[in-house]
Structure formats: structure tokens, C-alpha cells
GROMACS .gro file of C-alpha atoms in nm:
model
  475
    1MET     CA    1   3.106  -0.992  -2.781
    2PRO     CA    2   3.272  -0.840  -3.089
    3SER     CA    3   3.573  -0.992  -3.180
    4HIS     CA    4   3.757  -0.667  -3.228
    5LEU     CA    5   3.673  -0.645  -2.818
    6SER     CA    6   3.811  -0.911  -2.692
    7ALA     CA    7   4.171  -0.767  -2.852
    8ASP     CA    8   4.150  -0.399  -2.731
    9ARG     CA    9   3.959  -0.556  -2.380
   10PRO     CA   10   4.108  -0.851  -2.278
   11ALA     CA   11   3.874  -1.067  -2.010
   12ALA     CA   12   4.057  -1.032  -1.644
   13GLN     CA   13   3.949  -0.931  -1.289
   14PRO     CA   14   3.936  -0.554  -1.311
   15PRO     CA   15   4.155  -0.378  -1.099
   16GLY     CA   16   4.000  -0.291  -0.761
   17GLY     CA   17   3.840  -0.581  -0.712
   18GLY     CA   18   3.883  -0.596  -0.327
   19SER     CA   19   3.674  -0.248  -0.386
   20VAL     CA   20   3.417  -0.369  -0.563
   21ASP     CA   21   3.332  -0.687  -0.341
   22ALA     CA   22   3.342  -0.359  -0.080
   23LEU     CA   23   3.098  -0.243  -0.321
   24ILE     CA   24   2.802  -0.547  -0.321
   25SER     CA   25   2.868  -0.578   0.026
   26GLN     CA   26   2.753  -0.212   0.043
   27THR     CA   27   2.460  -0.247  -0.183
   28ARG     CA   28   2.360  -0.609  -0.056
   29ARG     CA   29   2.355  -0.470   0.255
   30LEU     CA   30   2.119  -0.164   0.168
   31LYS     CA   31   1.910  -0.421  -0.020
   32GLY     CA   32   1.788  -0.553   0.287
   33ASP     CA   33   1.694  -0.280   0.478
   34VAL     CA   34   1.500  -0.140   0.159
   35ASP     CA   35   1.362  -0.504   0.175
   36ALA     CA   36   1.253  -0.425   0.556
   37VAL     CA   37   1.119  -0.154   0.528
   38ARG     CA   38   0.917  -0.258   0.175
   39ARG     CA   39   0.719  -0.563   0.396
   40ASP     CA   40   0.664  -0.355   0.718
   41ALA     CA   41   0.532  -0.071   0.533
   42GLN     CA   42   0.079  -0.131   0.544
   43ASP     CA   43  -0.098  -0.157   0.194
   44ASP     CA   44  -0.463  -0.176   0.236
   45GLY     CA   45  -0.506  -0.032  -0.077
   46SER     CA   46  -0.686   0.267   0.079
   47ASP     CA   47  -0.375   0.478   0.153
   48PRO     CA   48  -0.271   0.704  -0.233
   49GLN     CA   49   0.012   0.786   0.036
   50GLY     CA   50   0.087   0.433   0.152
   51ARG     CA   51  -0.030   0.293  -0.185
   52TRP     CA   52   0.311   0.588  -0.328
   53GLN     CA   53   0.552   0.456  -0.107
   54ARG     CA   54   0.520   0.094  -0.156
   55ALA     CA   55   0.557   0.227  -0.479
   56LEU     CA   56   0.881   0.319  -0.433
   57TYR     CA   57   1.041   0.062  -0.178
   58ASP     CA   58   0.950  -0.137  -0.530
   59LEU     CA   59   1.117   0.052  -0.799
   60ALA     CA   60   1.433   0.106  -0.531
   61LEU     CA   61   1.472  -0.264  -0.514
   62HIS     CA   62   1.465  -0.334  -0.875
   63GLN     CA   63   1.813  -0.084  -0.895
   64LEU     CA   64   1.918  -0.195  -0.619
   65ASN     CA   65   1.929  -0.573  -0.777
   66ASP     CA   66   2.018  -0.435  -1.103
   67LEU     CA   67   2.363  -0.306  -0.913
   68ASP     CA   68   2.464  -0.581  -0.754
   69GLU     CA   69   2.422  -0.812  -1.059
   70HIS     CA   70   2.587  -0.508  -1.233
   71LEU     CA   71   2.879  -0.450  -0.968
   72ALA     CA   72   2.869  -0.934  -0.977
   73GLN     CA   73   2.955  -0.866  -1.361
   74LEU     CA   74   3.245  -0.629  -1.295
   75ARG     CA   75   3.372  -0.794  -1.094
   76GLU     CA   76   3.362  -1.163  -1.258
   77GLY     CA   77   3.528  -0.995  -1.653
   78PRO     CA   78   3.338  -1.017  -1.974
   79PRO     CA   79   3.215  -1.318  -2.036
   80ALA     CA   80   3.319  -1.528  -2.321
   81PRO     CA   81   3.158  -1.529  -2.642
   82ALA     CA   82   2.729  -1.700  -2.652
   83ALA     CA   83   2.727  -2.084  -2.819
   84ILE     CA   84   2.444  -2.048  -3.025
   85GLU     CA   85   2.259  -2.322  -2.939
   86PRO     CA   86   2.119  -2.576  -3.196
   87ALA     CA   87   1.788  -2.554  -3.288
   88PRO     CA   88   1.563  -2.847  -3.120
   89ALA     CA   89   1.411  -3.110  -3.355
   90THR     CA   90   1.057  -2.961  -3.194
   91PRO     CA   91   0.943  -2.600  -3.272
   92THR     CA   92   0.963  -2.475  -2.872
   93ALA     CA   93   0.871  -2.093  -2.703
   94PRO     CA   94   1.179  -1.929  -2.644
   95THR     CA   95   1.278  -1.982  -2.315
   96ALA     CA   96   1.243  -1.772  -2.055
   97PRO     CA   97   1.474  -1.501  -1.912
   98ARG     CA   98   1.631  -1.586  -1.647
   99ARG     CA   99   1.469  -1.402  -1.331
  100ASP     CA  100   1.793  -1.457  -1.112
  101SER     CA  101   2.079  -1.340  -1.312
  102LEU     CA  102   2.142  -0.990  -1.495
  103LEU     CA  103   2.208  -1.203  -1.826
  104SER     CA  104   1.983  -1.298  -1.886
  105ARG     CA  105   1.815  -0.909  -1.940
  106VAL     CA  106   2.153  -0.815  -2.119
  107GLY     CA  107   2.255  -0.905  -2.484
  108SER     CA  108   2.537  -0.731  -2.730
  109ALA     CA  109   2.552  -0.723  -3.082
  110GLU     CA  110   2.769  -0.610  -3.326
  111TRP     CA  111   2.666  -0.535  -3.702
  112ASN     CA  112   2.982  -0.495  -3.903
  113LEU     CA  113   2.891  -0.218  -4.243
  114LEU     CA  114   3.101  -0.357  -4.495
  115THR     CA  115   3.022  -0.689  -4.533
  116ASP     CA  116   2.642  -0.623  -4.345
  117GLU     CA  117   2.692  -0.967  -4.141
  118ALA     CA  118   2.552  -0.937  -3.774
  119SER     CA  119   2.660  -1.064  -3.481
  120TRP     CA  120   2.455  -1.095  -3.179
  121SER     CA  121   2.489  -1.295  -2.812
  122GLY     CA  122   2.258  -1.581  -2.705
  123GLU     CA  123   2.103  -1.312  -2.444
  124LEU     CA  124   2.005  -1.104  -2.682
  125TYR     CA  125   1.823  -1.394  -2.871
  126GLN     CA  126   1.548  -1.419  -2.485
  127ILE     CA  127   1.521  -1.066  -2.457
  128LEU     CA  128   1.413  -1.055  -2.860
  129GLY     CA  129   1.210  -1.329  -2.872
  130ARG     CA  130   1.385  -1.514  -3.137
  131ASP     CA  131   1.434  -1.872  -3.211
  132PRO     CA  132   1.847  -1.944  -3.135
  133ALA     CA  133   1.894  -2.111  -3.475
  134ALA     CA  134   1.795  -1.791  -3.693
  135PRO     CA  135   2.051  -1.554  -3.826
  136PRO     CA  136   2.023  -1.226  -3.591
  137LEU     CA  137   1.874  -0.920  -3.796
  138THR     CA  138   2.038  -0.647  -3.989
  139LEU     CA  139   2.016  -0.306  -3.907
  140ASP     CA  140   1.785  -0.262  -4.192
  141GLU     CA  141   1.531  -0.514  -4.060
  142LEU     CA  142   1.664  -0.509  -3.647
  143PRO     CA  143   1.311  -0.215  -3.716
  144SER     CA  144   1.083  -0.480  -3.817
  145LEU     CA  145   1.071  -0.570  -3.426
  146VAL     CA  146   0.965  -0.216  -3.277
  147LEU     CA  147   0.683  -0.074  -3.260
  148ASP     CA  148   0.561   0.212  -3.479
  149ASP     CA  149   0.523   0.471  -3.276
  150ASP     CA  150   0.888   0.423  -3.171
  151ARG     CA  151   1.070   0.335  -3.494
  152PRO     CA  152   1.168   0.724  -3.558
  153LYS     CA  153   1.385   0.692  -3.245
  154LEU     CA  154   1.573   0.333  -3.332
  155THR     CA  155   1.643   0.524  -3.661
  156SER     CA  156   1.782   0.899  -3.490
  157MET     CA  157   2.015   0.708  -3.241
  158VAL     CA  158   2.106   0.408  -3.509
  159THR     CA  159   2.168   0.732  -3.820
  160ASP     CA  160   2.374   0.948  -3.561
  161CYS     CA  161   2.596   0.700  -3.463
  162LEU     CA  162   2.660   0.555  -3.816
  163VAL     CA  163   2.700   0.914  -3.937
  164ASP     CA  164   2.811   1.186  -3.704
  165ALA     CA  165   3.024   0.839  -3.492
  166LYS     CA  166   2.795   0.947  -3.207
  167PRO     CA  167   2.735   0.727  -2.877
  168ILE     CA  168   2.408   0.533  -2.910
  169ASP     CA  169   2.187   0.611  -2.520
  170GLY     CA  170   1.812   0.546  -2.556
  171GLU     CA  171   1.520   0.292  -2.578
  172PHE     CA  172   1.259   0.202  -2.790
  173ARG     CA  173   0.892  -0.103  -2.722
  174ILE     CA  174   0.956  -0.401  -2.926
  175LEU     CA  175   0.720  -0.682  -3.003
  176ARG     CA  176   0.877  -1.045  -2.878
  177PRO     CA  177   0.621  -1.349  -3.150
  178ASP     CA  178   0.445  -1.478  -2.807
  179GLY     CA  179   0.316  -1.060  -2.845
  180ALA     CA  180   0.475  -0.980  -2.519
  181VAL     CA  181   0.569  -0.532  -2.546
  182ARG     CA  182   0.882  -0.530  -2.388
  183THR     CA  183   1.122  -0.189  -2.370
  184VAL     CA  184   1.503  -0.257  -2.450
  185HIS     CA  185   1.787   0.014  -2.416
  186MET     CA  186   2.022   0.023  -2.619
  187MET     CA  187   2.366   0.206  -2.549
  188GLY     CA  188   2.674   0.182  -2.811
  189GLU     CA  189   2.899   0.324  -3.019
  190PRO     CA  190   3.075   0.305  -3.353
  191VAL     CA  191   3.339   0.106  -3.410
  192LEU     CA  192   3.680   0.318  -3.580
  193ASP     CA  193   3.821   0.152  -3.895
  194ALA     CA  194   4.233   0.216  -3.963
  195ASP     CA  195   4.153   0.536  -4.179
  196GLY     CA  196   3.847   0.686  -3.902
  197SER     CA  197   3.556   0.608  -4.112
  198THR     CA  198   3.265   0.347  -3.902
  199ALA     CA  199   3.341  -0.018  -3.984
  200SER     CA  200   3.053  -0.182  -3.747
  201MET     CA  201   2.849  -0.064  -3.490
  202TRP     CA  202   2.831  -0.230  -3.118
  203ALA     CA  203   2.580  -0.236  -2.901
  204VAL     CA  204   2.436  -0.347  -2.509
  205LEU     CA  205   2.075  -0.392  -2.555
  206ARG     CA  206   1.856  -0.376  -2.169
  207ASP     CA  207   1.542  -0.555  -2.035
  208VAL     CA  208   1.426  -0.258  -1.847
  209SER     CA  209   1.074  -0.381  -1.873
  210GLU     CA  210   0.996  -0.445  -1.523
  211LEU     CA  211   1.237  -0.130  -1.392
  212ARG     CA  212   0.983   0.088  -1.624
  213ARG     CA  213   0.681  -0.082  -1.500
  214SER     CA  214   0.800  -0.010  -1.132
  215GLN     CA  215   0.860   0.373  -1.208
  216ARG     CA  216   0.487   0.431  -1.403
  217VAL     CA  217   0.393   0.271  -1.099
  218VAL     CA  218   0.529   0.522  -0.835
  219SER     CA  219   0.488   0.831  -1.165
  220GLU     CA  220   0.046   0.676  -1.086
  221THR     CA  221   0.052   0.665  -0.683
  222ARG     CA  222   0.217   1.106  -0.745
  223ASP     CA  223  -0.019   1.177  -0.926
  224SER     CA  224  -0.263   1.020  -0.738
  225LEU     CA  225  -0.112   1.156  -0.422
  226GLN     CA  226  -0.089   1.448  -0.514
  227HIS     CA  227  -0.462   1.446  -0.681
  228HIS     CA  228  -0.603   1.326  -0.339
  229GLN     CA  229  -0.436   1.562  -0.141
  230HIS     CA  230  -0.528   1.866  -0.353
  231ARG     CA  231  -0.867   1.734  -0.330
  232ALA     CA  232  -0.848   1.725   0.017
  233GLN     CA  233  -0.670   2.063   0.067
  234THR     CA  234  -1.042   2.195  -0.101
  235GLU     CA  235  -1.242   1.991   0.127
  236HIS     CA  236  -1.073   2.137   0.478
  237ARG     CA  237  -1.070   2.538   0.309
  238LEU     CA  238  -1.517   2.462   0.206
  239ALA     CA  239  -1.490   2.329   0.562
  240VAL     CA  240  -1.348   2.614   0.759
  241GLU     CA  241  -1.501   2.875   0.556
  242LEU     CA  242  -1.829   2.729   0.629
  243GLN     CA  243  -1.802   2.643   0.984
  244GLU     CA  244  -1.612   3.031   1.017
  245ALA     CA  245  -1.970   3.145   0.836
  246VAL     CA  246  -2.159   2.978   1.079
  247LEU     CA  247  -1.966   2.932   1.392
  248PRO     CA  248  -1.952   3.316   1.666
  249PRO     CA  249  -1.586   3.360   1.613
  250TRP     CA  250  -1.379   3.243   1.955
  251ARG     CA  251  -1.076   3.484   1.913
  252GLY     CA  252  -1.204   3.703   2.212
  253SER     CA  253  -1.465   3.736   2.428
  254LEU     CA  254  -1.847   3.685   2.247
  255ARG     CA  255  -1.962   3.961   2.220
  256LEU     CA  256  -2.380   4.015   2.228
  257PRO     CA  257  -2.572   4.341   2.091
  258GLN     CA  258  -2.781   4.308   2.384
  259ARG     CA  259  -3.025   4.578   2.511
  260SER     CA  260  -3.037   4.520   2.862
  261PRO     CA  261  -2.706   4.567   3.037
  262GLU     CA  262  -2.470   4.209   3.006
  263THR     CA  263  -2.587   3.938   3.251
  264LEU     CA  264  -2.334   3.670   3.113
  265ASP     CA  265  -1.944   3.740   3.020
  266LEU     CA  266  -1.924   3.483   2.721
  267ALA     CA  267  -1.609   3.355   2.547
  268ALA     CA  268  -1.555   3.021   2.350
  269HIS     CA  269  -1.337   2.762   2.172
  270TYR     CA  270  -1.228   2.513   1.890
  271LEU     CA  271  -0.991   2.315   1.904
  272PRO     CA  272  -0.886   2.128   1.582
  273SER     CA  273  -0.833   1.776   1.575
  274SER     CA  274  -0.460   1.717   1.574
  275THR     CA  275  -0.427   1.394   1.396
  276SER     CA  276  -0.715   1.458   1.103
  277ALA     CA  277  -0.744   1.753   0.850
  278LEU     CA  278  -1.004   1.732   0.810
  279ILE     CA  279  -1.265   1.942   1.013
  280GLY     CA  280  -1.544   1.781   1.215
  281GLY     CA  281  -1.917   1.824   1.312
  282ASP     CA  282  -1.887   2.036   1.673
  283TRP     CA  283  -1.993   2.371   1.727
  284TYR     CA  284  -2.030   2.576   1.981
  285ASP     CA  285  -2.372   2.885   2.022
  286ALA     CA  286  -2.435   3.174   2.214
  287LEU     CA  287  -2.762   3.392   2.113
  288GLU     CA  288  -2.959   3.688   2.283
  289LEU     CA  289  -3.320   3.624   2.197
  290ALA     CA  290  -3.608   3.840   2.192
  291ASP     CA  291  -3.755   3.821   2.462
  292GLY     CA  292  -3.423   3.943   2.712
  293ASP     CA  293  -3.322   3.526   2.667
  294MET     CA  294  -2.959   3.362   2.615
  295LEU     CA  295  -2.934   3.099   2.372
  296LEU     CA  296  -2.620   2.786   2.498
  297SER     CA  297  -2.546   2.578   2.322
  298VAL     CA  298  -2.310   2.316   2.167
  299GLY     CA  299  -2.293   2.018   1.989
  300ASP     CA  300  -2.147   1.764   1.716
  301LEU     CA  301  -2.238   1.543   1.478
  302THR     CA  302  -2.085   1.264   1.420
  303GLY     CA  303  -1.798   1.248   1.079
  304HIS     CA  304  -1.591   1.499   0.931
  305GLY     CA  305  -1.569   1.682   0.598
  306VAL     CA  306  -1.739   1.917   0.478
  307ALA     CA  307  -2.091   1.710   0.383
  308VAL     CA  308  -2.088   1.718   0.766
  309THR     CA  309  -2.011   2.048   0.837
  310SER     CA  310  -2.322   2.151   0.606
  311GLY     CA  311  -2.480   1.924   0.852
  312MET     CA  312  -2.402   2.078   1.125
  313ALA     CA  313  -2.440   2.407   0.994
  314THR     CA  314  -2.867   2.301   0.870
  315LEU     CA  315  -2.862   2.199   1.263
  316LEU     CA  316  -2.773   2.480   1.360
  317GLY     CA  317  -2.940   2.726   1.125
  318ALA     CA  318  -3.259   2.513   1.274
  319VAL     CA  319  -3.131   2.537   1.641
  320ARG     CA  320  -3.172   2.891   1.569
  321GLY     CA  321  -3.492   2.938   1.439
  322MET     CA  322  -3.643   2.696   1.650
  323ALA     CA  323  -3.546   2.909   1.960
  324MET     CA  324  -3.604   3.246   1.848
  325ALA     CA  325  -3.924   3.069   1.756
  326GLY     CA  326  -3.985   3.047   2.204
  327THR     CA  327  -3.889   2.655   2.135
  328GLN     CA  328  -3.786   2.531   2.491
  329PRO     CA  329  -3.489   2.314   2.577
  330GLY     CA  330  -3.650   1.967   2.601
  331GLN     CA  331  -3.910   2.102   2.260
  332LEU     CA  332  -3.657   2.204   2.145
  333LEU     CA  333  -3.394   1.881   2.111
  334SER     CA  334  -3.723   1.667   2.003
  335TRP     CA  335  -3.779   1.858   1.668
  336LEU     CA  336  -3.466   1.873   1.631
  337ASN     CA  337  -3.425   1.461   1.618
  338GLN     CA  338  -3.675   1.485   1.431
  339LEU     CA  339  -3.492   1.632   1.167
  340LEU     CA  340  -3.212   1.453   1.162
  341ASP     CA  341  -3.453   1.156   1.146
  342ALA     CA  342  -3.575   1.309   0.781
  343THR     CA  343  -3.188   1.363   0.667
  344VAL     CA  344  -3.154   1.200   0.351
  345GLN     CA  345  -2.815   1.100   0.483
  346PRO     CA  346  -2.935   0.907   0.819
  347ALA     CA  347  -2.565   1.058   1.101
  348LEU     CA  348  -2.575   1.047   1.434
  349GLY     CA  349  -2.524   1.394   1.686
  350SER     CA  350  -2.473   1.511   2.074
  351ALA     CA  351  -2.579   1.856   2.183
  352ILE     CA  352  -2.670   2.019   2.514
  353CYS     CA  353  -2.883   2.324   2.482
  354CYS     CA  354  -2.992   2.592   2.755
  355ARG     CA  355  -3.141   2.872   2.807
  356TYR     CA  356  -3.114   3.199   3.071
  357ARG     CA  357  -3.292   3.354   3.189
  358PRO     CA  358  -3.136   3.618   3.287
  359GLU     CA  359  -3.484   3.765   3.561
  360THR     CA  360  -3.442   3.468   3.783
  361ARG     CA  361  -3.083   3.393   3.688
  362THR     CA  362  -3.226   3.038   3.583
  363LEU     CA  363  -3.074   2.809   3.368
  364ALA     CA  364  -3.335   2.542   3.158
  365TRP     CA  365  -3.190   2.280   3.008
  366ALA     CA  366  -3.147   1.924   2.788
  367GLN     CA  367  -2.936   1.716   2.643
  368ALA     CA  368  -2.881   1.459   2.384
  369GLY     CA  369  -2.611   1.226   2.471
  370HIS     CA  370  -2.407   1.487   2.578
  371PRO     CA  371  -2.159   1.551   2.831
  372ALA     CA  372  -2.342   1.741   3.066
  373PRO     CA  373  -2.273   2.111   3.216
  374LEU     CA  374  -2.033   2.137   3.461
  375LEU     CA  375  -2.092   2.438   3.716
  376PHE     CA  376  -1.794   2.580   3.938
  377ARG     CA  377  -1.899   2.810   4.237
  378ASP     CA  378  -1.688   2.952   4.530
  379GLY     CA  379  -1.410   2.751   4.403
  380THR     CA  380  -1.547   2.426   4.361
  381GLY     CA  381  -1.687   2.240   4.118
  382ARG     CA  382  -1.890   2.003   3.982
  383ARG     CA  383  -2.134   1.856   3.760
  384LEU     CA  384  -2.524   1.920   3.647
  385SER     CA  385  -2.777   1.560   3.726
  386ALA     CA  386  -2.850   1.528   3.348
  387PRO     CA  387  -3.197   1.492   3.176
  388ASP     CA  388  -3.234   1.231   3.028
  389GLY     CA  389  -3.200   1.230   2.669
  390VAL     CA  390  -3.041   0.994   2.350
  391LEU     CA  391  -2.843   1.100   2.022
  392LEU     CA  392  -3.049   1.301   1.772
  393GLY     CA  393  -3.061   1.077   1.539
  394ALA     CA  394  -3.045   0.730   1.686
  395THR     CA  395  -3.462   0.662   1.710
  396SER     CA  396  -3.772   0.853   1.568
  397GLY     CA  397  -4.039   1.044   1.781
  398ALA     CA  398  -3.775   1.100   2.092
  399SER     CA  399  -3.878   1.271   2.354
  400TYR     CA  400  -3.614   1.497   2.568
  401GLU     CA  401  -3.645   1.617   2.929
  402GLN     CA  402  -3.545   1.893   3.089
  403ALA     CA  403  -3.384   2.060   3.405
  404GLU     CA  404  -3.327   2.346   3.545
  405GLU     CA  405  -3.083   2.525   3.775
  406PRO     CA  406  -3.064   2.813   4.016
  407LEU     CA  407  -2.757   3.040   3.960
  408GLU     CA  408  -2.598   3.305   4.180
  409ALA     CA  409  -2.383   3.621   4.053
  410GLY     CA  410  -2.005   3.469   4.026
  411ASP     CA  411  -2.042   3.128   3.904
  412LEU     CA  412  -1.940   2.978   3.592
  413ILE     CA  413  -2.151   2.771   3.369
  414LEU     CA  414  -1.865   2.538   3.110
  415LEU     CA  415  -2.036   2.388   2.852
  416HIS     CA  416  -1.786   2.141   2.572
  417THR     CA  417  -1.804   1.854   2.315
  418ASP     CA  418  -1.622   1.541   2.375
  419GLY     CA  419  -1.248   1.527   2.353
  420LEU     CA  420  -1.177   1.838   2.493
  421VAL     CA  421  -0.937   1.597   2.736
  422PRO     CA  422  -0.749   1.372   2.504
  423GLY     CA  423  -0.672   1.047   2.578
  424HIS     CA  424  -0.918   1.024   2.957
  425ASP     CA  425  -1.261   0.919   2.960
  426SER     CA  426  -1.559   1.108   2.997
  427MET     CA  427  -1.602   1.074   3.407
  428ALA     CA  428  -1.199   1.127   3.401
  429ALA     CA  429  -1.215   1.399   3.161
  430VAL     CA  430  -1.500   1.550   3.423
  431ASN     CA  431  -1.266   1.585   3.693
  432LEU     CA  432  -0.990   1.696   3.500
  433LEU     CA  433  -1.162   2.002   3.399
  434LEU     CA  434  -1.316   2.007   3.781
  435ASP     CA  435  -1.021   2.062   3.954
  436LEU     CA  436  -0.967   2.352   3.741
  437ALA     CA  437  -1.247   2.508   4.005
  438PRO     CA  438  -0.943   2.712   4.198
  439SER     CA  439  -0.879   2.835   3.940
  440PHE     CA  440  -1.168   2.942   3.753
  441ASP     CA  441  -1.247   3.170   4.067
  442GLU     CA  442  -0.915   3.375   4.024
  443ALA     CA  443  -0.996   3.467   3.695
  444ARG     CA  444  -1.153   3.768   3.610
  445THR     CA  445  -1.308   3.688   3.240
  446ALA     CA  446  -1.527   3.398   3.152
  447GLN     CA  447  -1.181   3.471   2.844
  448ASP     CA  448  -0.933   3.429   3.102
  449CYS     CA  449  -1.132   3.041   3.204
  450ALA     CA  450  -1.095   2.954   2.880
  451ARG     CA  451  -0.714   3.109   2.813
  452MET     CA  452  -0.653   2.858   3.105
  453VAL     CA  453  -0.840   2.550   2.948
  454VAL     CA  454  -0.665   2.550   2.631
  455GLU     CA  455  -0.344   2.606   2.813
  456GLU     CA  456  -0.432   2.282   2.967
  457PHE     CA  457  -0.547   2.074   2.726
  458GLY     CA  458  -0.505   2.236   2.428
  459ASP     CA  459  -0.162   2.103   2.325
  460THR     CA  460  -0.239   1.778   2.359
  461GLU     CA  461  -0.288   1.504   2.062
  462ARG     CA  462  -0.623   1.465   1.985
  463GLU     CA  463  -0.790   1.251   1.755
  464ASP     CA  464  -1.091   1.514   1.716
  465ASP     CA  465  -1.241   1.777   1.673
  466ALA     CA  466  -1.316   1.977   1.990
  467CYS     CA  467  -1.506   2.323   2.158
  468VAL     CA  468  -1.591   2.503   2.453
  469LEU     CA  469  -1.857   2.790   2.615
  470ILE     CA  470  -1.761   2.911   2.934
  471ALA     CA  471  -2.056   3.175   3.054
  472LYS     CA  472  -1.998   3.386   3.368
  473VAL     CA  473  -2.276   3.516   3.546
  474THR     CA  474  -2.178   3.884   3.562
  475GLY     CA  475  -2.554   4.067   3.706
   0.00000   0.00000   0.00000
């Protein structure tokens, strides 16, 4: 430390030492809390949010460690001037900084403008990687350690201090003799002579390389997180637009341009996942066919995102096209399985396809690994017995049996995808849906029934999307 500072600033216990001790205790408690949270934060490297949070924890710990050691120095008072160590008999690499002490990262220097002499603390030799036996560098020689891009910064700081008597506060990077690049923060001030002219410049130099590294990690992970969020938002928007383009609107009863008097009252509802921003591959559909029959279908293509929503749209288009051509449900699912098996990216899906004949009030249907329709009549409900059928895409050449169910006026058919009743297995979910039978019996419209389902199960957290399609026989 410079001699003039020793005279002006005695090395005594600072006033309010008890307050400093209290601050140290608070800082160390906070360090322990942050470290505990950091260790609990799991980061498998795949989650940008997790990487960003962990980087912030590391940065906070760096800051708290430095604050703790700064407060300890404040309590102990200024250190005694460091003696220059003698040169070793054999040349060795500079002593590595002590990681457990802030003193190993903070050094001081004074440059006398009248005598052109320099005085460095021992810690500054360690920071700059200089031989302790070598003379300290003058202000003219100091830029030789600094990277070319940062030399103008150092020159500007020194000039402002010596010419305009401004305090120094800035950073620059140095290249140590061992090849390591370190970031140094320098704070200092001019020392004025009796006549007010600048006699020397005194500065404290601190190695902030680890702190800046942590800050870069935080910045990079934040940028990565923002990019990830932007991409997810874009993908979500595209998936929603595609979904809304191909699915019938569910806000209100489904209206079909039927030529004959209405024979089915239809309603549907789509329930998005509460834990994922990505759209799944669930679909529902109701379509009036050329011969007057009605096509009812629901399905679920595994996965999430634009690719899955696009695949769902492809399957739904195929279902509509084959149904309009007169294909019966069993054969339709067989061909749909072949289509899914032939796609470039293999996928699995479940589906149920129903064809309702108004003249005979008959429901012909087939299923591919999907929950069977639920039939509600006169205040009671039951699950229809499912014909054989495996998941779409599970095996090549699969065949799908077809069943028929006679219906009556006032009957209600409920089709749904897995996950409509979160937190329950398939049997428990079916029983909970069947429990709604008395309420359905009192409802006037299919839309009223759909609203009951949503009110009963819609607010529950669900991991996956789900949908429900309700058809009430009116004629």
C-alpha cells in the first residue's frame, strides 16, 4: 500500500465493527441458502430454463463470496505493505492465486509521476502473472500486458486521471506470461501534491475473470432461453392455426349443412394440456356424408407440436375422404393404418370411427386402440362392447372388426380421447363419465351435456390434451 495512504488512513479497526460482523453473518447465511437452492436445482443440460437458473445461482454465489471477503477485509483493516519475495534459485511458474482468499485477487499499485517509480503489492504480481523479483512496470510499460483491443480503454482511463484528475473505474483484459487471459478491474484516483498538481496515481486492481465468466454464462443461457421460448411460441401458434383450420369449431353446437331435417344434435369441446404449451394430436370430427349418413370420429396421434398436428390433419383428411367415398368404419381404419405405417416418420395413434344411419337409427363403428363410445339412455349409461382393433401404426396389415348398435330417440353418444378425466385409469375415467347419466337425462341439448363434462373435469390439471364429442339422437 502507498506510504501516503498509510499516513492519511491509519490501519485501525474500523468504526462499527459490530455492524460489519452482523453484515458478514447475514451474508454467510444468505450464501448457505443460495447454495442449498442451487444444489437442489437439477439441470440435465436439456432444459434452457434450468440452465439459465443454475447460471444465475452460480453468479449470485460469486457475488456473495466476494462480498463476504470484502467485509472481512473491512473488519480487519488495511493490510501491511507486502514485502517483495526474493527470486527463487530456479525459475518457476508464478504462484497460483489462492482461491480461498480475496487477497489473491486484489492488488494495489502506485505510480509516482515525479520520480517515474512504481510500487506494486505482492498480490498484483500474482494477478498479472509477473515474477515477484522483477521490477514493477511503469505506466508506459503497463499497456504491454493488455490485449490490443483493450489498450485504448487503459490509455483513456490513465489520461483522464493524470490530466483531468478524474477517478479511475474500468476493466481491461491482460495476457499473462503463462498464456492465460484474465479480466482486471482497476479503480484508482490521482494523488495531489501540495500545489494541487498530480504527483502520483494510486489504484486497486482486481481479477474479475470468474465473475465475468459467470455473467457471460448467464447472458448466453438467457439468450438461449429467449430463443427457445420464441421458437416454442411460434410453433404453438402454427399448431393452433393448423388445428383450428381442420377441426370443426367447438364453441357452441356443431352445425352441419344438412339437406334433411336434423337428426343429430352435436357438440364438442377441446381441452388443452395445462402442463405443456405444445398442441397435441387429438381430433374430433362430425361430417354429413353424400348418402345422408353421419360420420363421427375422434382420435389421438401420439406426440406434440407442429409435426404431430400436421400428421393429425393428414389423418383427418384421409378419414373424411374415405368416408365420403362410402368406406365403412372397419375398412376405413384398416386403410388408415396402412397410411400411417407408410409415413416417413412412423407414429402411433388411436381412433374411433362411427357411421350413423338416420333411417334405421343404427350406429356402425370400429376402433383402433381407443376408448369405446358411451351410450346414455333414460338416465343410465353404459360402455359399448368394443370390436377388435389395435393401435394405428402398431402393425402392418392389421384388420379392424366392426360393430353395430341400434339407437333410440333421445339417446346420447359420447366419444372422447384419453386424458379427458385426468388422474384416473381408463376404467375409473369411464365410471366417472357414466356417473353423469342423470344430469345428461335432464339436459335439453348436446351442448348442455358438453358443458357439464367441461365443468366437471375441465379445471383439473391435465398432462395431455383431450377432446369430447357428444351426439344426441333427435329424430
